[in-house]
Amino acid sequence: MTQSIATVSLVVGDYDEAIGYYTGALGFRLVEDRPQPTLAQPDKRWVLVAPLGADTTGACQLLLAKAKNAAELAAVGNQTGGRVFLFLHTDDFHRDHRAFRERGVEFLEAPREEDYGTVAVFRDLYGNKWDLLQLK
C-alpha cells in the first residue's frame, strides 16, 4: 500500500491576500484557484499553492481555506497553539533565507546548525510558525 499526505488545509483571512503572500514572499506557485460557491459561502474558492519544484502529483500542497465563522477566524495564524506548524525543506538554506528576508518574511531567530541540518523559524503572513530547513 502506498499513501501520502497530499494537501494540508491552512485557514486564512482572505484568499487574495494569502495567494499574494505565498506566491510573492515565499515564492510558491499557484497550482489552482477556482470558484466553489455554496449557499453558505458564495465566495468560496478551491485555492492550492505549492513550493517551486514540488511535484503536484506527490508533494504536499497547501489548501488556502478562507475562515468562514468566528471559530475559524480565531484559529487563523494559530492552528497549532503556537508551535511550528509547517516545515519547508530547501536545497539551499542560505539562498532561500536571504531571498525571504529581502521579501519581508519575519524570522524569529538567526539560522542555526543542528545535527539534522540548518534551520530557522519564520512567521507567515498570519502568524503561523514555519521551519525553513536544509537537511544534511
PDB file of N, CA, C and O in Angstrom, residues 17-89:
ATOM      1  N   GLU A  17      -5.167  37.931  -0.474  1.00  0.00           N
ATOM      2  CA  GLU A  17      -4.059  38.322   0.394  1.00  0.00           C
ATOM      3  C   GLU A  17      -3.121  37.133   0.626  1.00  0.00           C
ATOM      4  O   GLU A  17      -1.898  37.270   0.551  1.00  0.00           O
ATOM      5  N   ALA A  18      -3.699  35.959   0.894  1.00  0.00           N
ATOM      6  CA  ALA A  18      -2.893  34.756   1.134  1.00  0.00           C
ATOM      7  C   ALA A  18      -2.149  34.335  -0.126  1.00  0.00           C
ATOM      8  O   ALA A  18      -0.958  34.005  -0.067  1.00  0.00           O
ATOM      9  N   ILE A  19      -2.834  34.342  -1.265  1.00  0.00           N
ATOM     10  CA  ILE A  19      -2.163  33.997  -2.528  1.00  0.00           C
ATOM     11  C   ILE A  19      -0.985  34.934  -2.760  1.00  0.00           C
ATOM     12  O   ILE A  19       0.119  34.498  -3.112  1.00  0.00           O
ATOM     13  N   GLY A  20      -1.192  36.234  -2.549  1.00  0.00           N
ATOM     14  CA  GLY A  20      -0.127  37.209  -2.736  1.00  0.00           C
ATOM     15  C   GLY A  20       1.074  36.923  -1.863  1.00  0.00           C
ATOM     16  O   GLY A  20       2.224  37.016  -2.309  1.00  0.00           O
ATOM     17  N   TYR A  21       0.827  36.566  -0.601  1.00  0.00           N
ATOM     18  CA  TYR A  21       1.928  36.289   0.314  1.00  0.00           C
ATOM     19  C   TYR A  21       2.671  35.007  -0.073  1.00  0.00           C
ATOM     20  O   TYR A  21       3.896  35.006  -0.191  1.00  0.00           O
ATOM     21  N   TYR A  22       1.944  33.928  -0.249  1.00  0.00           N
ATOM     22  CA  TYR A  22       2.611  32.646  -0.505  1.00  0.00           C
ATOM     23  C   TYR A  22       3.295  32.602  -1.858  1.00  0.00           C
ATOM     24  O   TYR A  22       4.349  31.978  -1.995  1.00  0.00           O
ATOM     25  N   THR A  23       2.742  33.293  -2.859  1.00  0.00           N
ATOM     26  CA  THR A  23       3.412  33.311  -4.165  1.00  0.00           C
ATOM     27  C   THR A  23       4.471  34.400  -4.238  1.00  0.00           C
ATOM     28  O   THR A  23       5.466  34.242  -4.942  1.00  0.00           O
ATOM     29  N   GLY A  24       4.277  35.486  -3.505  1.00  0.00           N
ATOM     30  CA  GLY A  24       5.233  36.595  -3.536  1.00  0.00           C
ATOM     31  C   GLY A  24       6.367  36.401  -2.556  1.00  0.00           C
ATOM     32  O   GLY A  24       7.510  36.171  -2.949  1.00  0.00           O
ATOM     33  N   ALA A  25       6.075  36.468  -1.272  1.00  0.00           N
ATOM     34  CA  ALA A  25       7.122  36.411  -0.241  1.00  0.00           C
ATOM     35  C   ALA A  25       7.813  35.056  -0.194  1.00  0.00           C
ATOM     36  O   ALA A  25       9.029  34.977  -0.024  1.00  0.00           O
ATOM     37  N   LEU A  26       7.044  33.973  -0.321  1.00  0.00           N
ATOM     38  CA  LEU A  26       7.659  32.644  -0.231  1.00  0.00           C
ATOM     39  C   LEU A  26       7.993  32.042  -1.588  1.00  0.00           C
ATOM     40  O   LEU A  26       8.659  31.010  -1.655  1.00  0.00           O
ATOM     41  N   GLY A  27       7.534  32.664  -2.660  1.00  0.00           N
ATOM     42  CA  GLY A  27       7.875  32.180  -4.000  1.00  0.00           C
ATOM     43  C   GLY A  27       7.164  30.897  -4.401  1.00  0.00           C
ATOM     44  O   GLY A  27       7.599  30.209  -5.324  1.00  0.00           O
ATOM     45  N   PHE A  28       6.069  30.554  -3.721  1.00  0.00           N
ATOM     46  CA  PHE A  28       5.303  29.373  -4.097  1.00  0.00           C
ATOM     47  C   PHE A  28       4.627  29.638  -5.437  1.00  0.00           C
ATOM     48  O   PHE A  28       4.532  30.755  -5.904  1.00  0.00           O
ATOM     49  N   ARG A  29       4.116  28.575  -6.039  1.00  0.00           N
ATOM     50  CA  ARG A  29       3.348  28.755  -7.268  1.00  0.00           C
ATOM     51  C   ARG A  29       1.885  28.474  -6.978  1.00  0.00           C
ATOM     52  O   ARG A  29       1.554  27.658  -6.113  1.00  0.00           O
ATOM     53  N   LEU A  30       1.050  29.162  -7.686  1.00  0.00           N
ATOM     54  CA  LEU A  30      -0.384  28.952  -7.580  1.00  0.00           C
ATOM     55  C   LEU A  30      -0.721  27.741  -8.440  1.00  0.00           C
ATOM     56  O   LEU A  30      -0.549  27.763  -9.649  1.00  0.00           O
ATOM     57  N   VAL A  31      -1.168  26.670  -7.809  1.00  0.00           N
ATOM     58  CA  VAL A  31      -1.484  25.433  -8.514  1.00  0.00           C
ATOM     59  C   VAL A  31      -2.901  25.482  -9.070  1.00  0.00           C
ATOM     60  O   VAL A  31      -3.147  25.079 -10.201  1.00  0.00           O
ATOM     61  N   GLU A  32      -3.821  25.984  -8.251  1.00  0.00           N
ATOM     62  CA  GLU A  32      -5.221  26.008  -8.675  1.00  0.00           C
ATOM     63  C   GLU A  32      -5.960  27.099  -7.913  1.00  0.00           C
ATOM     64  O   GLU A  32      -5.716  27.316  -6.725  1.00  0.00           O
ATOM     65  N   ASP A  33      -6.862  27.774  -8.584  1.00  0.00           N
ATOM     66  CA  ASP A  33      -7.731  28.769  -7.970  1.00  0.00           C
ATOM     67  C   ASP A  33      -9.032  28.761  -8.756  1.00  0.00           C
ATOM     68  O   ASP A  33      -9.116  29.320  -9.841  1.00  0.00           O
ATOM     69  N   ARG A  34     -10.025  28.068  -8.208  1.00  0.00           N
ATOM     70  CA  ARG A  34     -11.302  28.007  -8.917  1.00  0.00           C
ATOM     71  C   ARG A  34     -12.455  28.225  -7.951  1.00  0.00           C
ATOM     72  O   ARG A  34     -12.402  27.820  -6.792  1.00  0.00           O
ATOM     73  N   PRO A  35     -13.508  28.863  -8.441  1.00  0.00           N
ATOM     74  CA  PRO A  35     -14.691  29.088  -7.610  1.00  0.00           C
ATOM     75  C   PRO A  35     -15.304  27.753  -7.187  1.00  0.00           C
ATOM     76  O   PRO A  35     -15.306  26.786  -7.948  1.00  0.00           O
ATOM     77  N   GLN A  36     -15.810  27.725  -5.968  1.00  0.00           N
ATOM     78  CA  GLN A  36     -16.505  26.554  -5.445  1.00  0.00           C
ATOM     79  C   GLN A  36     -17.645  27.041  -4.539  1.00  0.00           C
ATOM     80  O   GLN A  36     -17.703  26.718  -3.352  1.00  0.00           O
ATOM     81  N   PRO A  37     -18.542  27.854  -5.101  1.00  0.00           N
ATOM     82  CA  PRO A  37     -19.566  28.502  -4.275  1.00  0.00           C
ATOM     83  C   PRO A  37     -20.552  27.507  -3.663  1.00  0.00           C
ATOM     84  O   PRO A  37     -20.867  26.482  -4.260  1.00  0.00           O
ATOM     85  N   THR A  38     -21.008  27.860  -2.474  1.00  0.00           N
ATOM     86  CA  THR A  38     -22.094  27.144  -1.804  1.00  0.00           C
ATOM     87  C   THR A  38     -23.108  28.192  -1.363  1.00  0.00           C
ATOM     88  O   THR A  38     -22.821  29.392  -1.400  1.00  0.00           O
ATOM     89  N   LEU A  39     -24.260  27.746  -0.918  1.00  0.00           N
ATOM     90  CA  LEU A  39     -25.253  28.704  -0.427  1.00  0.00           C
ATOM     91  C   LEU A  39     -24.717  29.456   0.783  1.00  0.00           C
ATOM     92  O   LEU A  39     -24.921  30.654   0.916  1.00  0.00           O
ATOM     93  N   ALA A  40     -24.019  28.744   1.669  1.00  0.00           N
ATOM     94  CA  ALA A  40     -23.482  29.371   2.876  1.00  0.00           C
ATOM     95  C   ALA A  40     -22.259  30.233   2.586  1.00  0.00           C
ATOM     96  O   ALA A  40     -21.983  31.187   3.318  1.00  0.00           O
ATOM     97  N   GLN A  41     -21.507  29.880   1.544  1.00  0.00           N
ATOM     98  CA  GLN A  41     -20.288  30.608   1.186  1.00  0.00           C
ATOM     99  C   GLN A  41     -20.252  30.873  -0.314  1.00  0.00           C
ATOM    100  O   GLN A  41     -19.584  30.165  -1.058  1.00  0.00           O
ATOM    101  N   PRO A  42     -20.939  31.893  -0.778  1.00  0.00           N
ATOM    102  CA  PRO A  42     -20.969  32.155  -2.221  1.00  0.00           C
ATOM    103  C   PRO A  42     -19.604  32.543  -2.799  1.00  0.00           C
ATOM    104  O   PRO A  42     -19.387  32.387  -3.997  1.00  0.00           O
ATOM    105  N   ASP A  43     -18.674  33.012  -1.952  1.00  0.00           N
ATOM    106  CA  ASP A  43     -17.343  33.399  -2.444  1.00  0.00           C
ATOM    107  C   ASP A  43     -16.294  32.304  -2.228  1.00  0.00           C
ATOM    108  O   ASP A  43     -15.101  32.530  -2.436  1.00  0.00           O
ATOM    109  N   LYS A  44     -16.707  31.097  -1.856  1.00  0.00           N
ATOM    110  CA  LYS A  44     -15.768  30.003  -1.581  1.00  0.00           C
ATOM    111  C   LYS A  44     -14.985  29.644  -2.844  1.00  0.00           C
ATOM    112  O   LYS A  44     -15.530  29.622  -3.946  1.00  0.00           O
ATOM    113  N   ARG A  45     -13.685  29.405  -2.627  1.00  0.00           N
ATOM    114  CA  ARG A  45     -12.796  29.016  -3.727  1.00  0.00           C
ATOM    115  C   ARG A  45     -11.951  27.829  -3.299  1.00  0.00           C
ATOM    116  O   ARG A  45     -11.723  27.605  -2.115  1.00  0.00           O
ATOM    117  N   TRP A  46     -11.476  27.090  -4.270  1.00  0.00           N
ATOM    118  CA  TRP A  46     -10.521  26.000  -4.061  1.00  0.00           C
ATOM    119  C   TRP A  46      -9.174  26.557  -4.508  1.00  0.00           C
ATOM    120  O   TRP A  46      -8.927  26.741  -5.701  1.00  0.00           O
ATOM    121  N   VAL A  47      -8.317  26.882  -3.517  1.00  0.00           N
ATOM    122  CA  VAL A  47      -7.040  27.539  -3.812  1.00  0.00           C
ATOM    123  C   VAL A  47      -5.906  26.671  -3.284  1.00  0.00           C
ATOM    124  O   VAL A  47      -5.799  26.435  -2.078  1.00  0.00           O
ATOM    125  N   LEU A  48      -5.070  26.189  -4.194  1.00  0.00           N
ATOM    126  CA  LEU A  48      -3.906  25.385  -3.837  1.00  0.00           C
ATOM    127  C   LEU A  48      -2.626  26.114  -4.216  1.00  0.00           C
ATOM    128  O   LEU A  48      -2.528  26.661  -5.319  1.00  0.00           O
ATOM    129  N   VAL A  49      -1.650  26.120  -3.303  1.00  0.00           N
ATOM    130  CA  VAL A  49      -0.315  26.638  -3.581  1.00  0.00           C
ATOM    131  C   VAL A  49       0.696  25.563  -3.197  1.00  0.00           C
ATOM    132  O   VAL A  49       0.415  24.702  -2.364  1.00  0.00           O
ATOM    133  N   ALA A  50       1.876  25.643  -3.797  1.00  0.00           N
ATOM    134  CA  ALA A  50       2.936  24.676  -3.510  1.00  0.00           C
ATOM    135  C   ALA A  50       4.292  25.333  -3.736  1.00  0.00           C
ATOM    136  O   ALA A  50       4.417  26.239  -4.564  1.00  0.00           O
ATOM    137  N   PRO A  51       5.292  24.870  -3.011  1.00  0.00           N
ATOM    138  CA  PRO A  51       6.640  25.391  -3.238  1.00  0.00           C
ATOM    139  C   PRO A  51       7.093  25.124  -4.674  1.00  0.00           C
ATOM    140  O   PRO A  51       6.678  24.129  -5.287  1.00  0.00           O
ATOM    141  N   LEU A  52       7.927  26.003  -5.195  1.00  0.00           N
ATOM    142  CA  LEU A  52       8.503  25.774  -6.519  1.00  0.00           C
ATOM    143  C   LEU A  52       9.277  24.457  -6.496  1.00  0.00           C
ATOM    144  O   LEU A  52       9.928  24.126  -5.505  1.00  0.00           O
ATOM    145  N   GLY A  53       9.181  23.726  -7.561  1.00  0.00           N
ATOM    146  CA  GLY A  53       9.900  22.467  -7.642  1.00  0.00           C
ATOM    147  C   GLY A  53       9.151  21.298  -7.043  1.00  0.00           C
ATOM    148  O   GLY A  53       9.562  20.156  -7.196  1.00  0.00           O
ATOM    149  N   ALA A  54       8.046  21.552  -6.346  1.00  0.00           N
ATOM    150  CA  ALA A  54       7.264  20.463  -5.759  1.00  0.00           C
ATOM    151  C   ALA A  54       6.451  19.784  -6.854  1.00  0.00           C
ATOM    152  O   ALA A  54       5.817  20.431  -7.669  1.00  0.00           O
ATOM    153  N   ASP A  55       6.476  18.483  -6.857  1.00  0.00           N
ATOM    154  CA  ASP A  55       5.709  17.682  -7.792  1.00  0.00           C
ATOM    155  C   ASP A  55       4.254  17.657  -7.329  1.00  0.00           C
ATOM    156  O   ASP A  55       3.968  17.188  -6.236  1.00  0.00           O
ATOM    157  N   THR A  56       3.343  18.156  -8.130  1.00  0.00           N
ATOM    158  CA  THR A  56       1.948  18.256  -7.692  1.00  0.00           C
ATOM    159  C   THR A  56       1.261  16.898  -7.607  1.00  0.00           C
ATOM    160  O   THR A  56       0.178  16.801  -7.049  1.00  0.00           O
ATOM    161  N   THR A  57       1.870  15.844  -8.114  1.00  0.00           N
ATOM    162  CA  THR A  57       1.229  14.532  -8.016  1.00  0.00           C
ATOM    163  C   THR A  57       1.596  13.807  -6.731  1.00  0.00           C
ATOM    164  O   THR A  57       0.916  12.882  -6.344  1.00  0.00           O
ATOM    165  N   GLY A  58       2.657  14.225  -6.049  1.00  0.00           N
ATOM    166  CA  GLY A  58       3.049  13.503  -4.848  1.00  0.00           C
ATOM    167  C   GLY A  58       3.455  14.372  -3.682  1.00  0.00           C
ATOM    168  O   GLY A  58       3.476  13.927  -2.552  1.00  0.00           O
ATOM    169  N   ALA A  59       3.775  15.629  -3.961  1.00  0.00           N
ATOM    170  CA  ALA A  59       4.213  16.527  -2.897  1.00  0.00           C
ATOM    171  C   ALA A  59       3.013  17.150  -2.203  1.00  0.00           C
ATOM    172  O   ALA A  59       1.950  17.312  -2.787  1.00  0.00           O
ATOM    173  N   CYS A  60       3.206  17.514  -0.976  1.00  0.00           N
ATOM    174  CA  CYS A  60       2.150  18.149  -0.202  1.00  0.00           C
ATOM    175  C   CYS A  60       1.928  19.579  -0.693  1.00  0.00           C
ATOM    176  O   CYS A  60       2.872  20.306  -0.970  1.00  0.00           O
ATOM    177  N   GLN A  61       0.664  19.946  -0.798  1.00  0.00           N
ATOM    178  CA  GLN A  61       0.266  21.292  -1.195  1.00  0.00           C
ATOM    179  C   GLN A  61      -0.531  21.920  -0.068  1.00  0.00           C
ATOM    180  O   GLN A  61      -1.042  21.220   0.800  1.00  0.00           O
ATOM    181  N   LEU A  62      -0.641  23.237  -0.087  1.00  0.00           N
ATOM    182  CA  LEU A  62      -1.469  23.947   0.885  1.00  0.00           C
ATOM    183  C   LEU A  62      -2.788  24.341   0.245  1.00  0.00           C
ATOM    184  O   LEU A  62      -2.803  24.944  -0.837  1.00  0.00           O
ATOM    185  N   LEU A  63      -3.873  24.005   0.913  1.00  0.00           N
ATOM    186  CA  LEU A  63      -5.191  24.486   0.536  1.00  0.00           C
ATOM    187  C   LEU A  63      -5.456  25.726   1.377  1.00  0.00           C
ATOM    188  O   LEU A  63      -5.510  25.648   2.606  1.00  0.00           O
ATOM    189  N   LEU A  64      -5.549  26.875   0.732  1.00  0.00           N
ATOM    190  CA  LEU A  64      -5.823  28.118   1.440  1.00  0.00           C
ATOM    191  C   LEU A  64      -7.327  28.226   1.623  1.00  0.00           C
ATOM    192  O   LEU A  64      -8.066  28.445   0.667  1.00  0.00           O
ATOM    193  N   ALA A  65      -7.783  28.019   2.848  1.00  0.00           N
ATOM    194  CA  ALA A  65      -9.211  27.971   3.167  1.00  0.00           C
ATOM    195  C   ALA A  65      -9.594  29.227   3.935  1.00  0.00           C
ATOM    196  O   ALA A  65      -9.131  29.440   5.054  1.00  0.00           O
ATOM    197  N   LYS A  66     -10.432  30.056   3.335  1.00  0.00           N
ATOM    198  CA  LYS A  66     -10.843  31.301   3.975  1.00  0.00           C
ATOM    199  C   LYS A  66     -11.740  31.009   5.177  1.00  0.00           C
ATOM    200  O   LYS A  66     -12.710  30.263   5.078  1.00  0.00           O
ATOM    201  N   ALA A  67     -11.392  31.611   6.310  1.00  0.00           N
ATOM    202  CA  ALA A  67     -12.191  31.450   7.526  1.00  0.00           C
ATOM    203  C   ALA A  67     -13.618  31.912   7.254  1.00  0.00           C
ATOM    204  O   ALA A  67     -13.836  32.963   6.663  1.00  0.00           O
ATOM    205  N   LYS A  68     -14.583  31.123   7.721  1.00  0.00           N
ATOM    206  CA  LYS A  68     -15.980  31.443   7.424  1.00  0.00           C
ATOM    207  C   LYS A  68     -16.823  31.741   8.652  1.00  0.00           C
ATOM    208  O   LYS A  68     -17.995  32.068   8.530  1.00  0.00           O
ATOM    209  N   ASN A  69     -16.241  31.625   9.844  1.00  0.00           N
ATOM    210  CA  ASN A  69     -17.012  31.923  11.058  1.00  0.00           C
ATOM    211  C   ASN A  69     -16.047  32.375  12.162  1.00  0.00           C
ATOM    212  O   ASN A  69     -14.829  32.369  11.969  1.00  0.00           O
ATOM    213  N   ALA A  70     -16.588  32.730  13.302  1.00  0.00           N
ATOM    214  CA  ALA A  70     -15.768  33.269  14.393  1.00  0.00           C
ATOM    215  C   ALA A  70     -14.733  32.263  14.891  1.00  0.00           C
ATOM    216  O   ALA A  70     -13.595  32.623  15.182  1.00  0.00           O
ATOM    217  N   ALA A  71     -15.114  30.992  14.993  1.00  0.00           N
ATOM    218  CA  ALA A  71     -14.169  29.978  15.476  1.00  0.00           C
ATOM    219  C   ALA A  71     -12.993  29.826  14.515  1.00  0.00           C
ATOM    220  O   ALA A  71     -11.842  29.721  14.943  1.00  0.00           O
ATOM    221  N   GLU A  72     -13.273  29.810  13.219  1.00  0.00           N
ATOM    222  CA  GLU A  72     -12.196  29.690  12.234  1.00  0.00           C
ATOM    223  C   GLU A  72     -11.344  30.958  12.210  1.00  0.00           C
ATOM    224  O   GLU A  72     -10.119  30.881  12.099  1.00  0.00           O
ATOM    225  N   LEU A  73     -11.971  32.117  12.315  1.00  0.00           N
ATOM    226  CA  LEU A  73     -11.202  33.371  12.371  1.00  0.00           C
ATOM    227  C   LEU A  73     -10.257  33.379  13.564  1.00  0.00           C
ATOM    228  O   LEU A  73      -9.124  33.836  13.470  1.00  0.00           O
ATOM    229  N   ALA A  74     -10.705  32.827  14.694  1.00  0.00           N
ATOM    230  CA  ALA A  74      -9.863  32.775  15.893  1.00  0.00           C
ATOM    231  C   ALA A  74      -8.658  31.860  15.698  1.00  0.00           C
ATOM    232  O   ALA A  74      -7.626  32.039  16.344  1.00  0.00           O
ATOM    233  N   ALA A  75      -8.769  30.883  14.800  1.00  0.00           N
ATOM    234  CA  ALA A  75      -7.676  29.938  14.561  1.00  0.00           C
ATOM    235  C   ALA A  75      -6.665  30.430  13.526  1.00  0.00           C
ATOM    236  O   ALA A  75      -5.573  29.869  13.420  1.00  0.00           O
ATOM    237  N   VAL A  76      -7.008  31.473  12.790  1.00  0.00           N
ATOM    238  CA  VAL A  76      -6.085  31.977  11.768  1.00  0.00           C
ATOM    239  C   VAL A  76      -4.776  32.367  12.441  1.00  0.00           C
ATOM    240  O   VAL A  76      -4.753  33.152  13.381  1.00  0.00           O
ATOM    241  N   GLY A  77      -3.693  31.783  11.968  1.00  0.00           N
ATOM    242  CA  GLY A  77      -2.368  32.098  12.498  1.00  0.00           C
ATOM    243  C   GLY A  77      -1.994  31.324  13.738  1.00  0.00           C
ATOM    244  O   GLY A  77      -0.877  31.447  14.233  1.00  0.00           O
ATOM    245  N   ASN A  78      -2.888  30.513  14.242  1.00  0.00           N
ATOM    246  CA  ASN A  78      -2.597  29.778  15.479  1.00  0.00           C
ATOM    247  C   ASN A  78      -3.212  28.379  15.439  1.00  0.00           C
ATOM    248  O   ASN A  78      -3.765  27.916  16.422  1.00  0.00           O
ATOM    249  N   GLN A  79      -3.098  27.731  14.313  1.00  0.00           N
ATOM    250  CA  GLN A  79      -3.711  26.413  14.148  1.00  0.00           C
ATOM    251  C   GLN A  79      -3.055  25.338  14.998  1.00  0.00           C
ATOM    252  O   GLN A  79      -3.638  24.284  15.202  1.00  0.00           O
ATOM    253  N   THR A  80      -1.858  25.594  15.512  1.00  0.00           N
ATOM    254  CA  THR A  80      -1.162  24.583  16.321  1.00  0.00           C
ATOM    255  C   THR A  80      -0.818  25.099  17.715  1.00  0.00           C
ATOM    256  O   THR A  80       0.096  24.599  18.359  1.00  0.00           O
ATOM    257  N   GLY A  81      -1.529  26.103  18.168  1.00  0.00           N
ATOM    258  CA  GLY A  81      -1.299  26.595  19.522  1.00  0.00           C
ATOM    259  C   GLY A  81       0.052  27.249  19.727  1.00  0.00           C
ATOM    260  O   GLY A  81       0.576  27.262  20.835  1.00  0.00           O
ATOM    261  N   GLY A  82       0.638  27.788  18.670  1.00  0.00           N
ATOM    262  CA  GLY A  82       1.903  28.500  18.787  1.00  0.00           C
ATOM    263  C   GLY A  82       3.145  27.672  18.462  1.00  0.00           C
ATOM    264  O   GLY A  82       4.247  28.206  18.451  1.00  0.00           O
ATOM    265  N   ARG A  83       2.975  26.402  18.188  1.00  0.00           N
ATOM    266  CA  ARG A  83       4.117  25.560  17.804  1.00  0.00           C
ATOM    267  C   ARG A  83       4.428  25.749  16.321  1.00  0.00           C
ATOM    268  O   ARG A  83       3.586  26.227  15.558  1.00  0.00           O
ATOM    269  N   VAL A  84       5.629  25.326  15.920  1.00  0.00           N
ATOM    270  CA  VAL A  84       5.942  25.305  14.491  1.00  0.00           C
ATOM    271  C   VAL A  84       4.925  24.387  13.827  1.00  0.00           C
ATOM    272  O   VAL A  84       4.659  23.281  14.291  1.00  0.00           O
ATOM    273  N   PHE A  85       4.347  24.888  12.736  1.00  0.00           N
ATOM    274  CA  PHE A  85       3.248  24.193  12.065  1.00  0.00           C
ATOM    275  C   PHE A  85       3.708  23.468  10.812  1.00  0.00           C
ATOM    276  O   PHE A  85       3.344  22.326  10.562  1.00  0.00           O
ATOM    277  N   LEU A  86       4.501  24.140   9.994  1.00  0.00           N
ATOM    278  CA  LEU A  86       4.896  23.585   8.711  1.00  0.00           C
ATOM    279  C   LEU A  86       6.419  23.622   8.568  1.00  0.00           C
ATOM    280  O   LEU A  86       7.073  24.495   9.134  1.00  0.00           O
ATOM    281  N   PHE A  87       6.943  22.688   7.797  1.00  0.00           N
ATOM    282  CA  PHE A  87       8.380  22.538   7.619  1.00  0.00           C
ATOM    283  C   PHE A  87       8.687  22.625   6.129  1.00  0.00           C
ATOM    284  O   PHE A  87       8.299  21.743   5.362  1.00  0.00           O
ATOM    285  N   LEU A  88       9.338  23.714   5.729  1.00  0.00           N
ATOM    286  CA  LEU A  88       9.665  23.940   4.330  1.00  0.00           C
ATOM    287  C   LEU A  88      11.108  23.519   4.095  1.00  0.00           C
ATOM    288  O   LEU A  88      12.045  24.180   4.558  1.00  0.00           O
ATOM    289  N   HIS A  89      11.291  22.406   3.393  1.00  0.00           N
ATOM    290  CA  HIS A  89      12.627  21.913   3.086  1.00  0.00           C
ATOM    291  C   HIS A  89      13.166  22.637   1.856  1.00  0.00           C
ATOM    292  O   HIS A  89      12.410  22.943   0.933  1.00  0.00           O
TER     293      HIS A  89
END
